[in-house]
Coordinates of C-alpha atoms and ligand atoms in Angstrom, one line a residue:
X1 CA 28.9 -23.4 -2.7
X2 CA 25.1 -24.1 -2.9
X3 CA 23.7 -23.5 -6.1
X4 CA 19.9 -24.1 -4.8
X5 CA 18.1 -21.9 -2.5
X6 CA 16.6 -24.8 -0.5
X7 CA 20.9 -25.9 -0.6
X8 CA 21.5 -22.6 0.7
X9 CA 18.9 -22.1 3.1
X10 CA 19.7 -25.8 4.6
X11 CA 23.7 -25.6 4.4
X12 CA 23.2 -22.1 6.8
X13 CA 20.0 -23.8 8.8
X14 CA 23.2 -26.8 9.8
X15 CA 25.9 -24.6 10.4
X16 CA 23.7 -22.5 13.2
X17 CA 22.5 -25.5 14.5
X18 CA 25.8 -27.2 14.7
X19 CA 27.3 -24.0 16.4
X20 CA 23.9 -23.5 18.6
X21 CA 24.3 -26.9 20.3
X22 CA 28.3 -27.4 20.3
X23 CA 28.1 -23.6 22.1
X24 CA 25.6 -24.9 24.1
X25 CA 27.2 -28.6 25.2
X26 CA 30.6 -27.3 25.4
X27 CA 29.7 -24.6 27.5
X28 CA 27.0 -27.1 29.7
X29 CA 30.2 -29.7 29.9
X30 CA 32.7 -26.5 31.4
X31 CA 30.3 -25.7 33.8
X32 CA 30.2 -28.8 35.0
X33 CA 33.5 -29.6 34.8
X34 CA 34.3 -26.2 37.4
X35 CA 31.8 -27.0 39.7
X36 CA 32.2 -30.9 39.9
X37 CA 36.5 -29.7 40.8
X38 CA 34.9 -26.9 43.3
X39 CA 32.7 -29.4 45.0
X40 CA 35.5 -31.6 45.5
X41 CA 37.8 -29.3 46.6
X42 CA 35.3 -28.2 49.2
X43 CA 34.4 -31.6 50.6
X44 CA 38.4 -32.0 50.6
X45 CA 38.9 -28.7 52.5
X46 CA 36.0 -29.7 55.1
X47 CA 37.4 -33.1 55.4
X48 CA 41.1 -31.7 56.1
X49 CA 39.8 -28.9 58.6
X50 CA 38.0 -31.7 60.5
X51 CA 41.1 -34.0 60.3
X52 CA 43.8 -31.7 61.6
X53 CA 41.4 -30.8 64.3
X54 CA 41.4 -34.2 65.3
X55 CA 45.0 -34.5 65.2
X56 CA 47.0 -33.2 67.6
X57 CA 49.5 -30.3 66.5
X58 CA 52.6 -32.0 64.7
X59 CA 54.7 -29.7 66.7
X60 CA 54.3 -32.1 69.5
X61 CA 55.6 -34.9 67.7
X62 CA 56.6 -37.9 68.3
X63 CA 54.0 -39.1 69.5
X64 CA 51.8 -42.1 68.4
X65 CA 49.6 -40.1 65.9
X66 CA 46.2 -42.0 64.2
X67 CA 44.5 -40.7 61.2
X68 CA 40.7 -40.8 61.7
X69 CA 40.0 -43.2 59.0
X70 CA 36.5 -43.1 59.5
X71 CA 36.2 -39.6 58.6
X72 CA 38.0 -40.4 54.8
X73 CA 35.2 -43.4 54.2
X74 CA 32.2 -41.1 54.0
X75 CA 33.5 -40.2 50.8
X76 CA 32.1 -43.2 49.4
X77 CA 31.7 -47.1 49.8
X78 CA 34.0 -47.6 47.0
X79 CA 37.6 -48.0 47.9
X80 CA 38.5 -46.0 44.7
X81 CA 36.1 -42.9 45.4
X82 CA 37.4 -42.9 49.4
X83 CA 39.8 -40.3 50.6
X84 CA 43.6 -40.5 52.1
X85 CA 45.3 -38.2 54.2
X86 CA 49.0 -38.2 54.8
X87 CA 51.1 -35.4 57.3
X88 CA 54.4 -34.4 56.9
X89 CA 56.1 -33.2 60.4
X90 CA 58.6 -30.6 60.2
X91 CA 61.0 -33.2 61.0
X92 CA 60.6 -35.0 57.9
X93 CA 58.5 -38.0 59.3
X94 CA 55.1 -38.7 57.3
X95 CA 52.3 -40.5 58.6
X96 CA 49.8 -41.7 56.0
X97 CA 46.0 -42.8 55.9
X98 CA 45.8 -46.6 54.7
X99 CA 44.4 -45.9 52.1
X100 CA 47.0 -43.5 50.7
X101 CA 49.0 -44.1 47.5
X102 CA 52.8 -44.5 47.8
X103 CA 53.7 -41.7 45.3
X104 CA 52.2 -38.9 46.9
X105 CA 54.6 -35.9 46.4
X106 CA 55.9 -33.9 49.8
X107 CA 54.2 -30.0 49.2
X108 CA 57.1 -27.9 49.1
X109 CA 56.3 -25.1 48.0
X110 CA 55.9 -22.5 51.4
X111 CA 52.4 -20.9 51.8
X112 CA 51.7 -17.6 50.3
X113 CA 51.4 -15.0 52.7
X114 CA 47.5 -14.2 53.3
X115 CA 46.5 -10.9 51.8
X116 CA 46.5 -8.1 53.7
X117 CA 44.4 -7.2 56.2
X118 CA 43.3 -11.4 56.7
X119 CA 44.1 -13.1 59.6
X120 CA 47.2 -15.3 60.0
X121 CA 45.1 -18.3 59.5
X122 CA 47.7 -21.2 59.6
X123 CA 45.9 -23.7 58.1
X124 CA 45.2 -21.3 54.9
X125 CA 44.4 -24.7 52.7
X126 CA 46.2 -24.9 49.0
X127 CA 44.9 -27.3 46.4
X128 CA 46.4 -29.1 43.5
X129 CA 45.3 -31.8 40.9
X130 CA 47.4 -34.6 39.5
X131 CA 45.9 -36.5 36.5
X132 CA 42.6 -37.6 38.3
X133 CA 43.5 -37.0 41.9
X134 CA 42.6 -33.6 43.4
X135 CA 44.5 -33.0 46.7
X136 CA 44.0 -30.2 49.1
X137 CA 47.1 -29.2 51.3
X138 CA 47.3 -27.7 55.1
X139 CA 50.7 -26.6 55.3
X140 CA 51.2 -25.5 59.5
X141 CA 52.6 -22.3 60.4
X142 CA 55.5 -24.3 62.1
X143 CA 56.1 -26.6 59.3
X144 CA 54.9 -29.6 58.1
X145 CA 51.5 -30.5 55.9
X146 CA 48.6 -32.1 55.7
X147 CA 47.5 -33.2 52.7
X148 CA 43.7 -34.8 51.9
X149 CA 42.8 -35.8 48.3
X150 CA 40.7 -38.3 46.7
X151 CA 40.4 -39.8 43.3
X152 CA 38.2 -37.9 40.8
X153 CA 37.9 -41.2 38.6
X154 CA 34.5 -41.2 38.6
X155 CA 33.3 -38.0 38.3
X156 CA 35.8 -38.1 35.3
X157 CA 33.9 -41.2 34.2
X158 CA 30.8 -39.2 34.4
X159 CA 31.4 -35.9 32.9
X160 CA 32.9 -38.3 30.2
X161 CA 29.5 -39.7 29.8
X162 CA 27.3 -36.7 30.0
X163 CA 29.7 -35.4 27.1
X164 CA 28.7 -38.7 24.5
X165 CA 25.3 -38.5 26.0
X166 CA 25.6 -34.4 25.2
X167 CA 27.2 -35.4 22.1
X168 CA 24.5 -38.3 21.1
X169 CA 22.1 -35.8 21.9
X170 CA 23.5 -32.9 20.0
X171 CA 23.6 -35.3 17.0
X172 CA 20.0 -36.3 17.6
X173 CA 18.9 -32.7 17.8
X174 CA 21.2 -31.8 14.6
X175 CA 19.3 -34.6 12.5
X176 CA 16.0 -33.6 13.5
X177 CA 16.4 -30.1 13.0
X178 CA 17.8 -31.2 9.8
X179 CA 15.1 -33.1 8.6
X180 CA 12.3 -30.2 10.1
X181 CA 14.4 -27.2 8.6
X182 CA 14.1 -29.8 5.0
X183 CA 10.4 -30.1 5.0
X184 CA 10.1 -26.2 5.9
X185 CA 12.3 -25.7 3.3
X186 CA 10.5 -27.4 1.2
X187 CA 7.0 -26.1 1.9
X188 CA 8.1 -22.6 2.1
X189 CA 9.6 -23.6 -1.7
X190 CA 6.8 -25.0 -2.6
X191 CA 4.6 -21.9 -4.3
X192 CA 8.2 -20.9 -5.9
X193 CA 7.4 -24.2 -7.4
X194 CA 4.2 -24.1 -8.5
X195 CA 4.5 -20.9 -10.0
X196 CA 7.5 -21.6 -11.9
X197 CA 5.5 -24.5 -13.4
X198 CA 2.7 -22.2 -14.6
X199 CA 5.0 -20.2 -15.7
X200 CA 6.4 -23.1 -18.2
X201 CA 2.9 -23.7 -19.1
X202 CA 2.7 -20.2 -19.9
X203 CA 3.2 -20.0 -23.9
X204 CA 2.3 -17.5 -26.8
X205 CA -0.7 -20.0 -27.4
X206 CA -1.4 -20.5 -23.9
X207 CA -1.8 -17.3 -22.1
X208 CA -5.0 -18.4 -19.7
X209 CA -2.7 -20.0 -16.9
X210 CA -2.4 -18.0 -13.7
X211 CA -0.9 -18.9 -10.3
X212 CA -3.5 -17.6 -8.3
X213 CA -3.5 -18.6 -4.8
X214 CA 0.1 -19.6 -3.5
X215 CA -1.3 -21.0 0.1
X216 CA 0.4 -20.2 3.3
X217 CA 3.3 -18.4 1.9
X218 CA 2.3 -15.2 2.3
X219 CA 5.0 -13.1 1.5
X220 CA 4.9 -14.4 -2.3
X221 CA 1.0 -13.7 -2.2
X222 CA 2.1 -10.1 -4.1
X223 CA 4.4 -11.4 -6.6
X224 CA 2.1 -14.1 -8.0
X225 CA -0.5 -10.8 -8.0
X226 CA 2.2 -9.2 -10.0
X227 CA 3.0 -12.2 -12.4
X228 CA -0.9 -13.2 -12.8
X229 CA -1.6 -9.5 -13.6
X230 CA 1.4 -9.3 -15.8
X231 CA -0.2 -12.2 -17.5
X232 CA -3.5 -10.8 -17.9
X233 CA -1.8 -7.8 -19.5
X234 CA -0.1 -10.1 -22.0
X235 CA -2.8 -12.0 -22.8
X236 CA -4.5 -8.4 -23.4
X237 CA -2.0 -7.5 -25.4
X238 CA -1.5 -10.6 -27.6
X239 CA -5.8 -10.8 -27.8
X240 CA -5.8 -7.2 -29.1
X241 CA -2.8 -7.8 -31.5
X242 CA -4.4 -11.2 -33.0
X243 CA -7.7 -9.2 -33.3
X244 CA -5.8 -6.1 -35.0
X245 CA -3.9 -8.7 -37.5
X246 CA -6.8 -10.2 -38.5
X247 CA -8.7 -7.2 -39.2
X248 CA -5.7 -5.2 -41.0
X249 CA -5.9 -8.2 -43.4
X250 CA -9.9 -8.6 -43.8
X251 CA -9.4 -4.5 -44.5
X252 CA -6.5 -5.6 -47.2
X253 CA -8.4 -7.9 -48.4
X254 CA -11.3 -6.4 -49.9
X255 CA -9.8 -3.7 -52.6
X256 CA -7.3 -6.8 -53.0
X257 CA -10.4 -8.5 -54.5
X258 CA -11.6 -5.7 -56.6
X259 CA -8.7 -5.6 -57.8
X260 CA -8.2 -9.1 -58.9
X261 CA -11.8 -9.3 -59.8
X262 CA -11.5 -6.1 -62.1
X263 CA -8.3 -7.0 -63.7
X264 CA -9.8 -10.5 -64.6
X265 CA -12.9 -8.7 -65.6
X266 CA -11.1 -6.7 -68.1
X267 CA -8.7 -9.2 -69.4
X268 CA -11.4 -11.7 -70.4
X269 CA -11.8 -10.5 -73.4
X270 CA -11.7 -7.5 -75.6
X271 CA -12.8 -4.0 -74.3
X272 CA -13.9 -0.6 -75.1
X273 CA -11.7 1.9 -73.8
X274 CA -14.4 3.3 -72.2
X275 CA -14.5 -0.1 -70.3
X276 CA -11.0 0.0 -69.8
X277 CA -11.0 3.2 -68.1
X278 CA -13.7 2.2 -65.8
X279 CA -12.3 -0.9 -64.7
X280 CA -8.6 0.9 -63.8
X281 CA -10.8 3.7 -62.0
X282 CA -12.1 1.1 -59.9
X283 CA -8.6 -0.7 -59.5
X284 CA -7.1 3.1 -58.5
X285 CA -10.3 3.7 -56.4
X286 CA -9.1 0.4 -54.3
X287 CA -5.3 1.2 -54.5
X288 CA -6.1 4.7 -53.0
X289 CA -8.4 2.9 -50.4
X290 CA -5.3 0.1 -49.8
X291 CA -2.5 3.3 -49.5
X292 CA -4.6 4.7 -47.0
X293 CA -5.1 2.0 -44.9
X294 CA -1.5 1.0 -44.9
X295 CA -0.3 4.6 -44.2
X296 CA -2.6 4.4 -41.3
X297 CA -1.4 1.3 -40.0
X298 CA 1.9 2.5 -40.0
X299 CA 1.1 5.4 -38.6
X300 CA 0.0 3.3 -35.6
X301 CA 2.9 0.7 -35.4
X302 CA 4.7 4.0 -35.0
X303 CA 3.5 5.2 -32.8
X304 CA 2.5 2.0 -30.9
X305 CA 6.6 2.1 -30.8
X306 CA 7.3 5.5 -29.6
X307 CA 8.3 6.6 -32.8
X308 CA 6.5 9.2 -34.3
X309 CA 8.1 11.9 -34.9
X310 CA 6.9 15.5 -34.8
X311 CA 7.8 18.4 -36.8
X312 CA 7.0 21.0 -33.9
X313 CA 7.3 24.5 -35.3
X314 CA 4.6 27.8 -34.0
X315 CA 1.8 27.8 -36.7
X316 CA -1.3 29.5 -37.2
X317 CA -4.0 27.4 -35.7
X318 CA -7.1 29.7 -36.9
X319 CA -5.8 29.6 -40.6
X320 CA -5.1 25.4 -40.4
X321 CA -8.4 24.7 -39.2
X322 CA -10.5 27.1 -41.9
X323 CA -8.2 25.2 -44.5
X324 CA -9.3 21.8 -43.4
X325 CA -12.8 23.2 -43.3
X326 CA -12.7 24.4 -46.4
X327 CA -11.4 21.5 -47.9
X328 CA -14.3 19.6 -46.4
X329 CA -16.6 21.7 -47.8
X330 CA -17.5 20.0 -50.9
X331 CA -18.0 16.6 -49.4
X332 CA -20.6 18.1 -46.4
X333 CA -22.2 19.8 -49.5
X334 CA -22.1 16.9 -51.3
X335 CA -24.2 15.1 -48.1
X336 CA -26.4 18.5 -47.8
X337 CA -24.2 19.1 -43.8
X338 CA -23.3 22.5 -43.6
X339 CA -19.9 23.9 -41.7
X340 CA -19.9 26.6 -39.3
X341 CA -17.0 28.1 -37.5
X342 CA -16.3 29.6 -34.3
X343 CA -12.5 30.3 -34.3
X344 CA -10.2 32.4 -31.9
X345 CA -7.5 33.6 -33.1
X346 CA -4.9 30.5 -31.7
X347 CA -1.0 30.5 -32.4
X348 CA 0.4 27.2 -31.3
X349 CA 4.1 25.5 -31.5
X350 CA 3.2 21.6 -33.0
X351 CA 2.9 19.4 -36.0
X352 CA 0.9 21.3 -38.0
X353 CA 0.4 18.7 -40.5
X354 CA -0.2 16.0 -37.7
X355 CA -3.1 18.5 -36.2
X356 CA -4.6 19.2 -39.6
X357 CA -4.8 15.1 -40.3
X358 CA -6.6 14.9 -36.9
X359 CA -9.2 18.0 -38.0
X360 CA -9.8 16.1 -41.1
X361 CA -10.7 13.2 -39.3
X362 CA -13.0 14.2 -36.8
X363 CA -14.6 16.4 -39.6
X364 CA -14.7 13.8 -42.1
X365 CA -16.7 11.2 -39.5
X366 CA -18.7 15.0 -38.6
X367 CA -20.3 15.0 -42.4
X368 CA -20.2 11.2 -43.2
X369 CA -22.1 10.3 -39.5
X370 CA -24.5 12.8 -40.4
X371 CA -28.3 13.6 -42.3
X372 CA -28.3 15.8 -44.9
X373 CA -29.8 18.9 -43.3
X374 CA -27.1 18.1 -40.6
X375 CA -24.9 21.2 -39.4
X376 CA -21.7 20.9 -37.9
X377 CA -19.6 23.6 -35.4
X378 CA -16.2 23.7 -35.1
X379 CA -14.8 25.5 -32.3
X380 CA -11.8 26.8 -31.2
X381 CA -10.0 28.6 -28.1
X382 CA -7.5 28.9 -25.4
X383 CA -9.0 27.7 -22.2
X384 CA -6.5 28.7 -19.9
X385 CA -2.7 27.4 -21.5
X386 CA -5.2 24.9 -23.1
X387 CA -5.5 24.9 -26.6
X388 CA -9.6 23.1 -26.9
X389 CA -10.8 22.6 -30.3
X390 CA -14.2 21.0 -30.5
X391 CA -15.9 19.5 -33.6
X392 CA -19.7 19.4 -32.9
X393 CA -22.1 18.0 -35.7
X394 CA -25.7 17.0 -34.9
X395 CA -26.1 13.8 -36.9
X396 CA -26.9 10.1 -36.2
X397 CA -24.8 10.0 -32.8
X398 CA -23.4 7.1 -31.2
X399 CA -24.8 4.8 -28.5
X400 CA -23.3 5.1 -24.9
X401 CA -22.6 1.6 -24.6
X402 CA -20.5 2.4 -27.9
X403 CA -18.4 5.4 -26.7
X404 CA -15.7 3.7 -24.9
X405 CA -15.0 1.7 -28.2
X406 CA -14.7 3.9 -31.2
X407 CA -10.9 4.6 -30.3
X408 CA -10.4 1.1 -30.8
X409 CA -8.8 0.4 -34.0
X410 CA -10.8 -0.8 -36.4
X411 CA -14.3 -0.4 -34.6
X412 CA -17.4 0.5 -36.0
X413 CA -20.5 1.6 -34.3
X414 CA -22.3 0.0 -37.8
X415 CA -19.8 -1.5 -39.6
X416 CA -22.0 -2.2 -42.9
X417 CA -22.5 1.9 -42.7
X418 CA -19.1 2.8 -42.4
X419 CA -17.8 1.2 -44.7
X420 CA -20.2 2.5 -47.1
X421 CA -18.9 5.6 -46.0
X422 CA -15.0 4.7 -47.1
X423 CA -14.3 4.7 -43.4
X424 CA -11.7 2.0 -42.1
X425 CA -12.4 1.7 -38.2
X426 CA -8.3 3.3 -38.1
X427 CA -9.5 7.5 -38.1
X428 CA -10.5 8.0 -34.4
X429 CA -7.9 5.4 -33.3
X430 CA -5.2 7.4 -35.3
X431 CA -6.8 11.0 -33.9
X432 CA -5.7 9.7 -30.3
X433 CA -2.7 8.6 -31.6
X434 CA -1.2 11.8 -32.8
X435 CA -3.0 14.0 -30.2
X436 CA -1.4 11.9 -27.7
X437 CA 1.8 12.4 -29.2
X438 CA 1.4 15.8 -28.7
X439 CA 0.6 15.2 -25.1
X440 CA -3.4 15.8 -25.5
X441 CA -6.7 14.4 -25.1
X442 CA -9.7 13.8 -27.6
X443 CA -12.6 12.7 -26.2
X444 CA -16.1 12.5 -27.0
X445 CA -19.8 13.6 -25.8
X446 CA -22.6 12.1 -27.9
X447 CA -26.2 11.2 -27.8
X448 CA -28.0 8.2 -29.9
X449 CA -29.9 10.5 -32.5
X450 CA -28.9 13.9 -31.8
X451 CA -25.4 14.0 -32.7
X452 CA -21.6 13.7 -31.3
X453 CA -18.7 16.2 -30.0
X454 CA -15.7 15.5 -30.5
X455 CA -12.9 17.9 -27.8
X456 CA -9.4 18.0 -28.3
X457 CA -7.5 19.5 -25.3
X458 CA -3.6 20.1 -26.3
X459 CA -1.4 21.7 -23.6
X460 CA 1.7 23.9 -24.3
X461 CA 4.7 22.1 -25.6
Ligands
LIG1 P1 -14.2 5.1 -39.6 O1 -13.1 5.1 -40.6 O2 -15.1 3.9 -39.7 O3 -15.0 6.4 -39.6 P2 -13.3 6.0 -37.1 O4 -12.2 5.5 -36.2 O5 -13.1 7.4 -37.6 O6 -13.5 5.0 -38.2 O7 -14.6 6.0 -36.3 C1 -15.0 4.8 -35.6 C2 -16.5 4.7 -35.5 O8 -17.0 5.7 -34.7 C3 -17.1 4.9 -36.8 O9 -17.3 3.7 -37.5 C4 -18.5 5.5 -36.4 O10 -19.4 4.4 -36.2 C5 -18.2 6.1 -35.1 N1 -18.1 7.6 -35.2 C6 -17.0 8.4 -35.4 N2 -17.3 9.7 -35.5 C7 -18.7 9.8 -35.4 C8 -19.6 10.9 -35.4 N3 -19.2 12.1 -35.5 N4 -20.9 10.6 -35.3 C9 -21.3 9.3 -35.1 N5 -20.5 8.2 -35.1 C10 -19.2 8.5 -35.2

């Protein structure tokens, strides 16, 4: 029915209301109603006791009989709110007070027997209403009744007014309830507001609003917590992906431009074929350099996604990781770093191609981070269901202000260094990558100057 909350909340804060005080009013007017018909019925009862003792039994009759008048007037001033008594004597004669209507009906119904064990009271008094006139009636044990009654006109007229004064009331109470619940409504609302309107500021090139504070409403304190942090998160995520875009395509960029340069180069004007060769070394040199890059960045994306996929099979860990050394070999000799090994015999169940790429990695950054002279370890072992591999060189070392960044992708500790080196900024980042595909950790120990250790930690699949 409402389509709003504040419709809602409102339509339900009326109905309760409106049921509250018509409960209330209905049941006030009831009450009143009873007791203003018992009150009257007992000053009728005590007016007709006093009467008939003032009259002389009707059994007696004839006789000259007077109705104490007096007695009826206390009633009130008002002719209207005074009382009238009439008797009946058991021989049919009726004697009435002045002020008595004509149509007063002869009780004839016989008295009910009192209840058991009460005495045989005759004057056991009966009452009965007609329209606005409440009558009580004295039947006597040897017939005949008296009968007492007064008009109830005006506390009619009353309870009449107290009800459009209860209802005038109601209606007042109603509306201002109304108008409070509305404003209560609306200041409860009022965060739901605000944050919905950061929200619609909130755009892929506007990430910096945040709700922050909501005010009194405490109960949606949490949930603009949740939606500022969820914002923060986003704005994480979208800083880190502009910054990643940008430097995929400054990476792209440069062996684009050799190439374009070298092609140029060559196709200016005639060549040896000496010269030839040379330039399209260079271009493969920057292909090869472009392929690896873009391998690497979709290595990432994939797994970024969740999707890389492993070829788990058991394989001889010992034998992949004295392969990978050996392949490394003549690029540490090259750069005068010199391998050592220190390998338990490890069987595993993994990728074996995916844990030789990260073995290359960490040895490749091993000989290229390091002095010639520089030696490197490479270490391997169960430690408890653990397999722990550990590549330890002792070259140039990183800074520890620098440690918690080298996993970034495309972060260099010296950029101008590594990139003499061939090195992207993507190695490390794709090391993590794949070993936390696996379910592992790499991490790193290192010390400005006196080299790095890098400790891969896989557990059993
Ligand atoms: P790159 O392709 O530049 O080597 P990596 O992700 O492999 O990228 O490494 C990130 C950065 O971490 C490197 O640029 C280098 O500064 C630093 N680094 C990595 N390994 C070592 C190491 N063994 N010794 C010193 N610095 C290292």
């Amino acid at each position: 029915m409402f389509r709003s909350i504040r419709g809602t909340l409102l339509g339900w804060y009326t109905v309760i209301l409106l049921a509250v005080v018509a409960t209330f009013a209905s049941l006030l007017y009831h009450r009143l109603q009873i007791l203003t018909a018992k009150r009257i019925e007992a000053e009728l009862a005590g007016a007709a006791a006093l009467i008939s003792r003032r009259i002389p039994h009707p059994r007696g009759h004839p006789r000259p009989l007077l109705i104490p008048e007096d007695l009826l007037k206390r009633f009130g001033e008002e002719e209207s709110e005074a009382a009238y008594a009439l008797v009946w004597f058991p021989d049919g004669t009726r004697l009435a007070s002045s002020l008595a209507p004509p149509d007063v009906p002869k009780p004839h119904a016989e008295p009910a027997p009192p209840p058991p064990g009460v005495e045989d009271d005759p004057l056991q008094p009966r009452f009965r209403q007609r329209g606005t006139l409440y009558e009580v009636v004295l039947p006597y044990r040897g017939g005949g009744f008296l009968v007492v009654g007064r008009s109830a006109a005006v506390e009619a007229a009353q309870l009449r007014h107290l009800a459009w004064l209860t209802f005038g009331l109601g209606a007042g109470l109603v509306a201002l309830g109304l108008a409070g619940g509305r404003w209560l409504v609306g200041r409860a609302l009022e965060p739901l507001r605000s944050m919905t309107a950061t929200a619609q500021a909130v755009s892929a090139s506007n990430l910096s609003e945040r709700i922050g504070k909501v005010g009194r409403a405490s109960e949606l304190e949490p949930l603009a917590g949740v939606l500022d942090g969820m914002l923060d998160r986003l704005e994480a995520a979208f800083e880190q992906q502009k910054r990643f875009t940008a430097d995929a395509s400054h990476e792209l960029r440069t062996p684009l431009a050799v190439i374009a340069s070298q092609t140029e180069l060559a196709l200016a004007r005639e060549r040896s074929a000496a010269e030839y060769r040379e330039a399209l070394a260079t271009c493969a040199h920057a292909a090869q350099r472009m392929r690896s890059l873009v391998d690497g960045l979709l290595t990432l994306a994939r797994a970024d996604a969740g999707k890389i996929q492993l070829d788990r099979s058991p394989f001889d860990v010992t034998a992949c990781v004295e392969q990978c050394a050996a392949l490394m070999r003549s690029l540490a000799a090259d750069r005068g770093v010199t391998i050592g090994l220190a390998l338990a015999p490890v069987e595993w169940n993994g990728d074996l191609h995916r844990f030789a790429q990260v073995v290359i990695n960490l040895l490749t950054n091993a000989v290229l981070y390091n002095r010639p002279g520089g030696r490197i370890e490479v270490g391997l072992r169960l430690a408890g269901d653990l397999l722990e591999l550990t590549v330890a060189d002792d070259g140039i070392g990183i800074a520890p202000e620098e440690i918690g960044s080298i996993f970034k992708r495309f972060h260099r500790v010296d950029p101008a260094r590594a990139r003499d080196s061939g090195g992207n900024g993507l190695g490390l980042a794709i090391s993590q990558s794949l070993v936390a595909a696996h379910g592992g950790t790499i991490d790193c120990r290192s010390e400005l100057g006196r080299g790095s250790t890098f400790t891969v930690r896989l557990p059993p699949p």
